Amino acid sequence: MATERRFRVWRGDAKGGDFHDYTVPVEEGEVVLDVMHRLQAQQANDLAVRWNCKAGKCGSCSAEVNGHPTLMCMTRMSDFPPDDVVTVSPIRTFPVIRDLVTDVSFNYEVAKRIVPFQPRPMTEEEKEAGSYLLAQEDIDRLQEFRKCIECFLCQNVCHVIRDHEENKRNFAGPRFFIRNAELEMHPLDTADRRDQLQDEFGLGYCNITKCCTEVCPEGIHITDNGIIPLKERVVDKRYDPIAWLGRKIGFAKDQRRL
Amino acid sequence: MAARVATGEPETAGGRASISARTLRKDAWWRSPATTAGVLLAFVIYSTWAAFQTTDYTWEPYISPFFSPCIADACHGSSSTWSFVPWWPLPAILILIFPLGFRLTCYYYRKAYYRAFWLAPPACAVAEPHRRYTGETRFPLVLQNIHRYFLYFAVIFNIILSYDAIVAFRDHSGAWGHMGLGTLVLLINAALLWTYTLGCHSCRHLCGGKLNIFSRHRFRLRLWKFVSWFNERHMQFAWASLVWVALSDVYVRLVASGLIHDPRFF
Ligand code: SF4
Ligand code: SF4
Ligand code: FES
Ligand code: FES
């Protein structure tokens, strides 16, 4: 049975815009994206909304519902009290194209600057086998990072750039920290990404307040398993005097490659 | 419409949607930072008060964790007396620097106080009030990177406090093989401090997180998995151990001042 529910949807573009009020019938079991589609079909044919899978897997439908960064296709209407006026707005951190659609190309630009995977040469045994030989326990930890669907909700919620547009120049953002973590912890990789992380990607801007982790629809422990281990690895190289001395004297080896 | 975006940028800086509200969240997002601030403040006030109360912090065989190891003559006659600085009037101040530094630079507490006190950010998707933000890239916050050195001291302190819990298996006259409520209090205190310390992110890194090829380091892989269990619960252990350390101090004081009688189990 459909019930009439009230919504405030942000309409506009980079030149300006505002919230518009709508009343839309909602069926049982529906998600916010369903409602936006009905709104588009019945009342606001020009409403711009991006989506693809409606299954929480493509990362296209990121928006903010009642101020919470979330995937519209994974946000159930039953989560809100029936008399609630549900606010739907575009993700705040990126330029708006129109209505609920934003331009997330900042993220693609950052991605281009990441040092690509640089595997070590194959061993004789591996050449014979025709592929690298990996132990499961060496790649277990990386699987979590590969779950990322690039919804950029973590990039959107991160206060470093959400509240400070000017920091975009110096900050890669949580999604790209875990991409770096995946490469940095890879058993085959030979590149050293730590200086770039600290100097160019702004790892030090992150104050580990964990909002990225809170909003990640894939439940990736971005901060605990990605960012903090990276910070510790940077400390090894840059801020730990004993480790530094050990390397100078020559008895401390780079444990990442041992 | 609510207040302008606190950054002072024009509303559509960076071509963003012009939404002036600081947040569109309607839930009680302030409750969590407010609670954190309240508990942390209460602890700071209590421990500052306690540090200056240089009597009644020890009653054989117990000693308050704020004053252990007993490095000043002021606490002669207590469980673990190592009189390094007999002239020093306020032993707790010297001692508290280390656990304080450990907790101040702890990755979890950083999150807690950056949110609760520094409001950077107060809660997710709630704009912070600061004009500029450089995080932990500059002095003094860049010093957070020495956290692992506080970890080393924390391990030493945990050993001393575990020792205090063991010597608490004596009676008031020093005979072994006895236990009172105070023994239990100090035992739980030591145990909670270990659970907190083992879950430290620096500890996790040093135990094995820094390795890339676990399969060549079986033992460290197991160690890493072991401390990771504590690491996942680091926040819970951080609060539990903080509250309990203060309660332990309260308990020893109550007994030492004669306000309550330490119930003896055997
Ligand atoms: S933990 Fe760091 S990267 Fe994640 S949202 Fe907070 S500041 Fe940004
Ligand atoms: S890490 Fe999580 S929140 Fe960030 S882009 Fe990937 S899936 Fe989205
Ligand atoms: S439409 Fe694909 S994640 Fe929502
Ligand atoms: S004690 Fe919390 S991270 Fe080290």
GROMACS .gro file of N, CA and C and ligand atoms in nm, chain A residues 228, chain B residues 102-103 105-110 147 151 196-197 199-203 231 234 238, ligand 4:
model
   67
  228ILE      N    1   4.591   0.416   0.891
  228ILE     CA    2   4.682   0.412   1.006
  228ILE      C    3   4.805   0.325   0.976
  360PHE      N    4   5.097   0.872   2.613
  360PHE     CA    5   5.052   0.754   2.539
  360PHE      C    6   4.909   0.774   2.491
  361ARG      N    7   4.825   0.820   2.581
  361ARG     CA    8   4.684   0.834   2.544
  361ARG      C    9   4.661   0.956   2.455
  363THR      N   10   4.858   1.069   2.227
  363THR     CA   11   4.901   1.042   2.090
  363THR      C   12   4.837   0.915   2.034
  364CYS      N   13   4.755   0.849   2.113
  364CYS     CA   14   4.685   0.727   2.069
  364CYS      C   15   4.594   0.759   1.951
  365TYR      N   16   4.597   0.673   1.850
  365TYR     CA   17   4.514   0.697   1.733
  365TYR      C   18   4.367   0.705   1.769
  366TYR      N   19   4.322   0.626   1.864
  366TYR     CA   20   4.180   0.634   1.899
  366TYR      C   21   4.148   0.765   1.972
  367TYR      N   22   4.227   0.798   2.074
  367TYR     CA   23   4.196   0.921   2.148
  367TYR      C   24   4.209   1.044   2.060
  368ARG      N   25   4.298   1.037   1.963
  368ARG     CA   26   4.309   1.149   1.870
  368ARG      C   27   4.174   1.170   1.802
  405HIS      N   28   5.419   0.839   1.850
  405HIS     CA   29   5.336   0.757   1.938
  405HIS      C   30   5.404   0.627   1.982
  409LEU      N   31   5.445   0.408   2.341
  409LEU     CA   32   5.409   0.266   2.356
  409LEU      C   33   5.517   0.192   2.434
  454TYR      N   34   4.431  -0.273   2.641
  454TYR     CA   35   4.439  -0.146   2.569
  454TYR      C   36   4.572  -0.136   2.493
  455THR      N   37   4.681  -0.169   2.561
  455THR     CA   38   4.814  -0.153   2.501
  455THR      C   39   4.836  -0.249   2.386
  457GLY      N   40   4.626  -0.360   2.182
  457GLY     CA   41   4.549  -0.319   2.064
  457GLY      C   42   4.601  -0.193   2.001
  458CYS      N   43   4.708  -0.137   2.052
  458CYS     CA   44   4.765  -0.014   1.998
  458CYS      C   45   4.802  -0.033   1.850
  459HIS      N   46   4.771   0.066   1.770
  459HIS     CA   47   4.801   0.055   1.627
  459HIS      C   48   4.951   0.047   1.600
  460SER      N   49   5.031   0.117   1.681
  460SER     CA   50   5.175   0.106   1.662
  460SER      C   51   5.222  -0.033   1.697
  461CYS      N   52   5.164  -0.089   1.803
  461CYS     CA   53   5.197  -0.226   1.844
  461CYS      C   54   5.163  -0.323   1.730
  489ASN      N   55   4.305  -0.483   1.866
  489ASN     CA   56   4.300  -0.359   1.790
  489ASN      C   57   4.157  -0.327   1.745
  492HIS      N   58   3.985  -0.159   2.022
  492HIS     CA   59   4.072  -0.061   2.088
  492HIS      C   60   3.993   0.049   2.160
  496ALA      N   61   4.008   0.123   2.546
  496ALA     CA   62   4.060   0.256   2.584
  496ALA      C   63   3.973   0.316   2.694
  528FES     S1   64   4.744   0.327   2.219
  528FES    FE1   65   4.581   0.372   2.086
  528FES     S2   66   4.683   0.355   1.899
  528FES    FE2   67   4.847   0.323   2.030
   0.00000   0.00000   0.00000
